CSV table of C-alpha atoms and ligand atoms in Angstrom, one decimal:
chain,number,residue,atom,x,y,z
A,1290,MET,CA,0.0,0.0,0.0
A,1291,THR,CA,2.8,2.4,-0.8
A,1292,GLN,CA,1.9,3.6,-4.3
A,1293,LYS,CA,0.9,7.2,-5.0
A,1294,GLU,CA,-2.8,7.7,-4.3
A,1295,PRO,CA,-4.8,7.9,-7.5
A,1296,PRO,CA,-7.5,10.5,-8.0
A,1297,LEU,CA,-10.4,8.2,-7.6
A,1298,LYS,CA,-14.0,8.5,-6.5
A,1299,ALA,CA,-15.3,5.0,-5.7
A,1300,ASP,CA,-19.0,4.7,-5.0
A,1301,LEU,CA,-19.1,1.1,-3.9
A,1302,HIS,CA,-22.6,0.9,-2.5
A,1303,CYS,CA,-25.8,1.9,-4.3
A,1304,HIS,CA,-29.3,0.5,-5.2
A,1305,THR,CA,-31.5,0.1,-8.3
A,1306,HIS,CA,-35.1,-1.0,-8.8
A,1307,LEU,CA,-33.9,-4.6,-8.7
A,1308,SER,CA,-34.2,-4.1,-4.9
A,1309,ASP,CA,-35.5,-0.9,-3.2
A,1310,GLY,CA,-33.8,1.7,-5.4
A,1311,GLN,CA,-36.2,3.9,-7.4
A,1312,HIS,CA,-34.2,3.8,-10.6
A,1313,THR,CA,-32.9,1.5,-13.4
A,1314,PRO,CA,-29.2,0.4,-13.5
A,1315,ALA,CA,-28.8,2.6,-16.6
A,1316,PHE,CA,-30.1,5.7,-14.6
A,1317,VAL,CA,-27.7,5.1,-11.7
A,1318,VAL,CA,-24.7,4.6,-14.1
A,1319,GLU,CA,-25.6,7.8,-15.9
A,1320,ARG,CA,-25.8,9.7,-12.7
A,1321,ALA,CA,-22.5,8.3,-11.6
A,1322,ARG,CA,-20.9,9.5,-14.8
A,1323,ALA,CA,-22.5,12.9,-14.4
A,1324,ASN,CA,-21.1,13.1,-10.8
A,1325,LEU,CA,-17.6,12.1,-11.9
A,1326,VAL,CA,-17.5,8.8,-10.1
A,1327,THR,CA,-14.6,6.7,-11.4
A,1328,HIS,CA,-15.7,3.3,-9.9
A,1329,LEU,CA,-19.3,2.2,-9.3
A,1330,ALA,CA,-20.5,-0.9,-7.6
A,1331,ILE,CA,-24.3,-1.6,-7.7
A,1332,THR,CA,-25.0,-3.5,-4.5
A,1333,ASP,CA,-28.7,-4.3,-4.4
A,1334,HIS,CA,-30.2,-6.0,-1.4
A,1335,ASP,CA,-29.9,-9.8,-1.9
A,1336,VAL,CA,-29.7,-9.5,-5.6
A,1337,SER,CA,-26.6,-9.6,-7.8
A,1338,GLN,CA,-27.0,-9.3,-11.6
A,1339,ALA,CA,-24.4,-8.9,-14.2
A,1340,LEU,CA,-24.2,-5.3,-15.3
A,1341,PRO,CA,-24.7,-5.0,-19.1
A,1342,GLN,CA,-21.4,-4.3,-20.8
A,1343,ALA,CA,-23.3,-1.6,-22.7
A,1344,LEU,CA,-23.4,0.4,-19.6
A,1345,ASN,CA,-19.6,0.7,-19.4
A,1346,GLU,CA,-18.5,4.2,-20.2
A,1347,PRO,CA,-15.1,5.8,-20.6
A,1348,GLY,CA,-13.8,7.0,-17.2
A,1349,LEU,CA,-16.2,4.9,-15.2
A,1350,LYS,CA,-15.6,1.3,-14.2
A,1351,LEU,CA,-18.5,-0.9,-13.2
A,1352,ILE,CA,-18.1,-3.5,-10.4
A,1353,ASN,CA,-20.6,-6.3,-9.8
A,1354,GLY,CA,-21.8,-6.2,-6.2
A,1355,VAL,CA,-24.5,-7.2,-3.7
A,1356,GLU,CA,-25.6,-6.2,-0.2
A,1357,ILE,CA,-26.7,-9.2,1.9
A,1358,SER,CA,-29.0,-8.9,4.9
A,1359,CYS,CA,-27.8,-11.3,7.6
A,1360,LEU,CA,-27.6,-12.0,11.3
A,1361,TRP,CA,-24.8,-11.5,13.8
A,1362,GLU,CA,-25.9,-12.7,17.1
A,1363,ALA,CA,-29.3,-11.1,17.5
A,1364,PHE,CA,-28.5,-8.1,15.3
A,1365,GLU,CA,-29.4,-7.6,11.6
A,1366,ILE,CA,-26.3,-6.5,9.8
A,1367,HIS,CA,-25.5,-5.9,6.1
A,1368,ILE,CA,-22.5,-7.2,4.3
A,1369,VAL,CA,-21.6,-5.9,0.9
A,1370,GLY,CA,-19.8,-8.1,-1.6
A,1371,LEU,CA,-17.6,-6.4,-4.2
A,1372,PHE,CA,-16.4,-8.1,-7.5
A,1373,VAL,CA,-18.7,-11.1,-7.0
A,1374,ASP,CA,-19.3,-13.3,-9.9
A,1375,PRO,CA,-23.2,-13.1,-10.2
A,1376,THR,CA,-23.3,-16.5,-12.0
A,1377,ASN,CA,-21.6,-18.3,-9.1
A,1378,SER,CA,-23.9,-21.1,-7.9
A,1379,HIS,CA,-23.0,-20.9,-4.2
A,1380,LEU,CA,-23.9,-17.2,-4.2
A,1381,GLN,CA,-27.0,-17.6,-6.3
A,1382,THR,CA,-28.3,-20.3,-4.0
A,1383,LEU,CA,-28.0,-18.1,-1.0
A,1384,LEU,CA,-29.5,-15.1,-2.8
A,1385,SER,CA,-32.5,-17.1,-4.2
A,1386,ASN,CA,-33.1,-18.3,-0.7
A,1387,GLN,CA,-33.0,-14.7,0.7
A,1388,GLN,CA,-35.4,-13.6,-2.1
A,1389,MET,CA,-37.8,-16.4,-1.3
A,1390,LYS,CA,-37.8,-15.4,2.4
A,1391,ARG,CA,-38.5,-11.8,1.4
A,1392,ARG,CA,-41.5,-12.9,-0.7
A,1393,GLU,CA,-42.8,-15.0,2.2
A,1394,ARG,CA,-42.3,-12.1,4.6
A,1395,VAL,CA,-44.3,-9.8,2.3
A,1396,ALA,CA,-47.0,-12.5,1.9
A,1397,GLN,CA,-47.3,-12.6,5.7
A,1398,MET,CA,-47.4,-8.8,5.9
A,1399,ALA,CA,-50.1,-8.8,3.2
A,1400,GLY,CA,-52.2,-11.1,5.3
A,1401,LYS,CA,-51.9,-8.8,8.3
A,1402,LEU,CA,-52.8,-5.8,6.1
A,1403,THR,CA,-55.8,-7.5,4.6
A,1404,ALA,CA,-57.0,-8.1,8.2
A,1405,LEU,CA,-56.7,-4.4,8.7
A,1406,GLY,CA,-58.9,-3.7,5.6
A,1407,THR,CA,-56.4,-3.1,2.7
A,1408,THR,CA,-55.9,-5.7,0.0
A,1409,GLY,CA,-53.6,-6.1,-3.0
A,1410,LEU,CA,-50.2,-5.7,-1.4
A,1411,LEU,CA,-48.6,-8.9,-2.6
A,1412,ALA,CA,-49.9,-8.6,-6.2
A,1413,ASP,CA,-48.7,-5.0,-6.4
A,1414,LEU,CA,-45.2,-5.9,-5.2
A,1415,LEU,CA,-44.9,-9.0,-7.5
A,1416,ALA,CA,-45.6,-6.7,-10.5
A,1417,LYS,CA,-42.6,-4.6,-9.8
A,1418,PRO,CA,-39.2,-5.1,-11.4
A,1419,ALA,CA,-37.7,-5.8,-8.0
A,1420,LEU,CA,-36.3,-9.3,-7.4
A,1421,ALA,CA,-35.8,-8.6,-3.7
A,1422,LEU,CA,-39.0,-7.3,-2.1
A,1423,THR,CA,-38.3,-5.0,0.8
A,1424,ARG,CA,-40.1,-3.1,3.5
A,1425,SER,CA,-39.5,0.1,1.4
A,1426,HIS,CA,-41.8,-1.4,-1.2
A,1427,VAL,CA,-44.4,-2.0,1.4
A,1428,ALA,CA,-44.0,1.5,2.7
A,1429,ASP,CA,-44.6,2.9,-0.8
A,1430,PHE,CA,-47.8,0.8,-1.1
A,1431,LEU,CA,-49.1,2.0,2.2
A,1432,VAL,CA,-48.5,5.6,1.1
A,1433,ALA,CA,-50.1,5.1,-2.3
A,1434,ASN,CA,-53.2,3.5,-0.7
A,1435,ASN,CA,-53.6,6.3,1.9
A,1436,VAL,CA,-52.9,4.0,4.8
A,1437,CYS,CA,-49.9,6.2,5.8
A,1438,LYS,CA,-49.1,9.8,5.1
A,1439,ASN,CA,-45.4,9.2,4.1
A,1440,ARG,CA,-42.6,6.6,4.2
A,1441,GLN,CA,-41.3,7.6,7.6
A,1442,LYS,CA,-44.7,7.3,9.2
A,1443,ALA,CA,-45.2,3.9,7.4
A,1444,PHE,CA,-42.0,2.6,9.0
A,1445,LYS,CA,-42.9,4.1,12.4
A,1446,THR,CA,-46.4,2.8,12.7
A,1447,HIS,CA,-46.4,-0.3,10.4
A,1448,LEU,CA,-42.9,-1.6,9.5
A,1449,ASN,CA,-40.6,-1.2,12.5
A,1450,ARG,CA,-40.2,-3.9,15.1
A,1451,SER,CA,-43.3,-2.6,17.0
A,1452,GLY,CA,-45.3,-1.9,13.8
A,1453,LYS,CA,-48.6,-3.4,12.9
A,1454,LEU,CA,-47.3,-5.4,10.0
A,1455,PHE,CA,-43.9,-6.3,11.3
A,1456,VAL,CA,-42.7,-9.8,10.5
A,1457,ALA,CA,-39.2,-10.8,11.6
A,1458,ALA,CA,-37.0,-11.7,8.7
A,1459,GLN,CA,-35.2,-15.1,8.7
A,1460,TRP,CA,-31.9,-13.9,7.3
A,1461,CYS,CA,-28.8,-16.1,6.8
A,1462,ASP,CA,-26.0,-16.0,9.3
A,1463,HIS,CA,-23.1,-13.5,8.7
A,1464,THR,CA,-20.7,-16.4,8.3
A,1465,GLU,CA,-22.8,-17.8,5.4
A,1466,ALA,CA,-22.9,-14.4,3.7
A,1467,VAL,CA,-19.1,-14.0,3.9
A,1468,ARG,CA,-18.6,-17.6,2.6
A,1469,ALA,CA,-20.9,-17.1,-0.4
A,1470,ILE,CA,-19.2,-13.8,-1.3
A,1471,LYS,CA,-15.8,-15.4,-1.2
A,1472,ALA,CA,-17.0,-18.5,-3.1
A,1473,ALA,CA,-18.1,-16.0,-5.8
A,1474,GLY,CA,-14.6,-14.4,-5.9
A,1475,GLY,CA,-15.7,-11.3,-4.1
A,1476,ILE,CA,-14.5,-9.1,-1.2
A,1477,PRO,CA,-16.8,-9.1,1.9
A,1478,VAL,CA,-17.3,-5.6,3.3
A,1479,LEU,CA,-19.1,-4.7,6.5
A,1480,ALA,CA,-21.7,-2.1,5.4
A,1481,HIS,CA,-22.3,1.2,7.3
A,1482,PRO,CA,-21.1,-0.1,10.7
A,1483,GLY,CA,-21.9,3.2,12.5
A,1484,ARG,CA,-25.6,2.8,11.7
A,1485,TYR,CA,-26.2,-0.3,13.8
A,1486,ALA,CA,-27.8,0.3,17.2
A,1487,MET,CA,-24.8,-0.9,19.2
A,1488,ASN,CA,-22.3,0.7,21.5
A,1489,ARG,CA,-18.6,0.8,20.8
A,1490,ALA,CA,-17.8,-2.4,22.7
A,1491,LYS,CA,-20.4,-4.3,20.8
A,1492,LEU,CA,-19.2,-2.8,17.5
A,1493,ARG,CA,-15.7,-3.9,18.3
A,1494,ARG,CA,-17.0,-7.4,18.9
A,1495,LEU,CA,-18.8,-7.4,15.6
A,1496,VAL,CA,-15.7,-6.3,13.7
A,1497,GLU,CA,-13.7,-9.0,15.5
A,1498,CYS,CA,-16.3,-11.7,14.5
A,1499,PHE,CA,-16.7,-10.4,11.0
A,1500,THR,CA,-12.9,-10.5,10.5
A,1501,ALA,CA,-12.7,-14.0,12.1
A,1502,ALA,CA,-15.4,-15.1,9.6
A,1503,GLY,CA,-13.3,-14.0,6.7
A,1504,GLY,CA,-14.5,-10.4,6.3
A,1505,GLU,CA,-11.9,-8.1,4.6
A,1506,GLY,CA,-13.2,-4.6,4.5
A,1507,LEU,CA,-15.5,-2.1,6.2
A,1508,GLU,CA,-17.3,1.1,5.0
A,1509,ALA,CA,-15.6,4.1,6.7
A,1510,SER,CA,-17.4,6.7,4.7
A,1511,TYR,CA,-21.1,7.1,3.7
A,1512,PRO,CA,-23.6,10.0,3.8
A,1513,ASN,CA,-24.1,11.9,7.0
A,1514,ILE,CA,-21.4,9.9,8.9
A,1515,ALA,CA,-20.0,12.0,11.8
A,1516,HIS,CA,-16.2,12.6,11.5
A,1517,ASP,CA,-15.5,11.0,14.9
A,1518,VAL,CA,-17.5,7.9,13.8
A,1519,SER,CA,-15.5,7.7,10.6
A,1520,GLN,CA,-12.2,8.0,12.5
A,1521,HIS,CA,-13.3,5.3,14.9
A,1522,LEU,CA,-14.1,3.0,12.1
A,1523,ILE,CA,-10.8,3.7,10.4
A,1524,GLN,CA,-9.1,2.8,13.7
A,1525,LEU,CA,-11.0,-0.5,14.0
A,1526,ALA,CA,-10.1,-1.3,10.4
A,1527,VAL,CA,-6.4,-0.7,11.1
A,1528,GLU,CA,-6.5,-2.8,14.2
A,1529,HIS,CA,-8.1,-5.7,12.3
A,1530,GLY,CA,-6.3,-5.4,9.0
A,1531,LEU,CA,-9.4,-4.5,7.1
A,1532,TYR,CA,-9.5,-2.4,3.9
A,1533,LEU,CA,-11.6,0.8,3.9
A,1534,SER,CA,-14.6,1.1,1.5
A,1535,THR,CA,-16.7,4.1,0.6
A,1536,GLY,CA,-20.2,4.5,-0.8
A,1537,SER,CA,-23.4,6.6,-1.0
A,1538,ASP,CA,-26.0,3.9,-0.3
A,1539,PHE,CA,-28.0,5.8,-3.1
A,1540,HIS,CA,-31.6,4.7,-3.5
A,1541,ASP,CA,-33.5,7.7,-4.9
A,1542,ALA,CA,-32.7,10.9,-6.8
A,1543,THR,CA,-35.4,12.8,-4.9
A,1544,ALA,CA,-33.7,12.3,-1.5
A,1545,HIS,CA,-31.4,15.4,-1.3
A,1546,TRP,CA,-29.2,14.2,1.5
A,1547,THR,CA,-27.7,11.6,-0.8
A,1548,ASP,CA,-26.6,11.2,-4.4
A,1549,VAL,CA,-24.4,8.9,-6.4
A,1550,GLY,CA,-20.8,9.7,-5.5
A,1551,LYS,CA,-21.8,11.8,-2.5
A,1552,PHE,CA,-19.9,10.9,0.7
A,1553,PRO,CA,-16.9,12.3,2.6
A,1554,THR,CA,-13.6,11.4,0.9
A,1555,LEU,CA,-11.1,9.5,2.9
A,1556,ASP,CA,-8.1,11.5,3.9
A,1557,ARG,CA,-4.7,10.7,2.4
A,1558,ALA,CA,-3.6,8.5,5.3
A,1559,ALA,CA,-6.8,6.5,5.3
A,1560,ALA,CA,-6.8,6.2,1.5
A,1561,LYS,CA,-3.6,4.2,1.7
A,1562,GLN,CA,-5.8,1.5,3.2
A,1563,GLY,CA,-8.5,1.9,0.5
A,1564,ILE,CA,-10.1,-1.2,-0.8
A,1565,TRP,CA,-8.7,-0.4,-4.3
A,1566,HIS,CA,-5.4,-1.9,-2.9
A,1567,HIS,CA,-7.0,-5.2,-2.3
A,1568,PRO,CA,-5.5,-8.0,-4.4
A,1569,VAL,CA,-8.9,-8.9,-5.9
A,1570,TRP,CA,-9.4,-5.3,-7.1
A,1571,GLN,CA,-5.8,-5.2,-8.4
A,1572,GLN,CA,-6.3,-8.5,-10.3
A,1573,GLN,CA,-9.2,-7.0,-12.2
A,1574,GLY,CA,-6.7,-4.8,-14.0
A,1575,ILE,CA,-9.0,-1.9,-13.7
A,1576,ALA,CA,-6.9,1.2,-13.6
A,1577,THR,CA,-7.0,3.3,-10.4
A,1578,GLU,CA,-5.2,6.2,-12.1
B,184,AMP,P1,-35.8,-4.7,4.5
B,184,AMP,O1,-34.4,-5.1,4.0
B,184,AMP,O2,-36.8,-5.3,3.6
B,184,AMP,O3,-36.0,-4.9,5.9
B,184,AMP,O4,-35.9,-3.2,4.1
B,184,AMP,C1,-35.1,-2.3,4.7
B,184,AMP,C2,-34.9,-1.1,3.8
B,184,AMP,O5,-35.9,-0.1,4.2
B,184,AMP,C3,-33.6,-0.5,4.0
B,184,AMP,O6,-32.6,-0.9,3.1
B,184,AMP,C4,-33.8,1.0,3.8
B,184,AMP,O7,-33.7,1.3,2.5
B,184,AMP,C5,-35.3,1.2,4.2
B,184,AMP,N1,-35.5,1.7,5.5
B,184,AMP,C6,-35.3,1.1,6.7
B,184,AMP,N2,-35.7,1.9,7.7
B,184,AMP,C7,-36.3,3.0,7.2
B,184,AMP,C8,-36.9,4.2,7.7
B,184,AMP,N3,-37.1,4.4,9.0
B,184,AMP,N4,-37.3,5.1,6.8
B,184,AMP,C9,-37.2,4.9,5.5
B,184,AMP,N5,-36.6,3.8,4.9
B,184,AMP,C10,-36.2,2.9,5.8
B,185,MN,MN1,-32.5,-0.2,1.1
B,186,MN,MN1,-27.7,-1.5,4.3
B,187,MN,MN1,-27.7,-0.2,1.1
């Protein structure tokens, strides 16, 4: 990790309408190009699709990714996989299973909603382009059908743990997610670690377990991250020998707090531990300068 740091803007976490993003892959790629992103990984929830080569543009390298919802102890955590081979059967088996659990969860939510007097949730969601059905889709349905005033309220009254439609998800264990990402040739990255409802001691334990399971990176920069949280995550990564990743977690162009390519840049010292130094990234032969 001694080479001169390249001028790169790597957005390694974003969503499309294949999960709960609002836009097509082509839209997200175009927005990345417009925002001068140099490397873009599309990381939909529990979906990994090969990005059409046609979307490749000069100056912007596309990376196949995924964001897997999984369990660590009693916590739901998210693990991003970068450079995964979307055709790998080990990964596809795990993702198909997660997608099936998501459909079953929505079916159970639809049953509860019908009992409350509103029908049509499951059919509405199955007609969408999404391969992974999420609570965001349910929230949009609740708003469109005048059950809730807006998305935030939908989460608060219906979709959070104490909500009227809540159904606990049966995600895979974090060790299985890491194994599947590695089987598919990818790099496992702990997503947005500062967003989990855990204190610093717990977070340290999570990073230890994630590393022991074969995890290789963590996100140290994403929108609205406090500087001290970012510094703490960088410190944890240094202690555990993890690479640092960055990403917007973009979902929707109308949300002004986020955009493709929008997140604090790592400082020069931290960038030396950037995930672009990982051997898997280097083997791709995608230029970082
Ligand atoms: P799921 O993976 O199906 O449980 O859906 C979770 C998704 O819902 C996340 O990826 C977020 O995009 C979104 N989400 C979670 N909590 C909220 C919230 N309070 N308000 C708006 N969106 C949320
Ligand atoms: Mn989401
Ligand atoms: Mn996430
Ligand atoms: Mn995400």
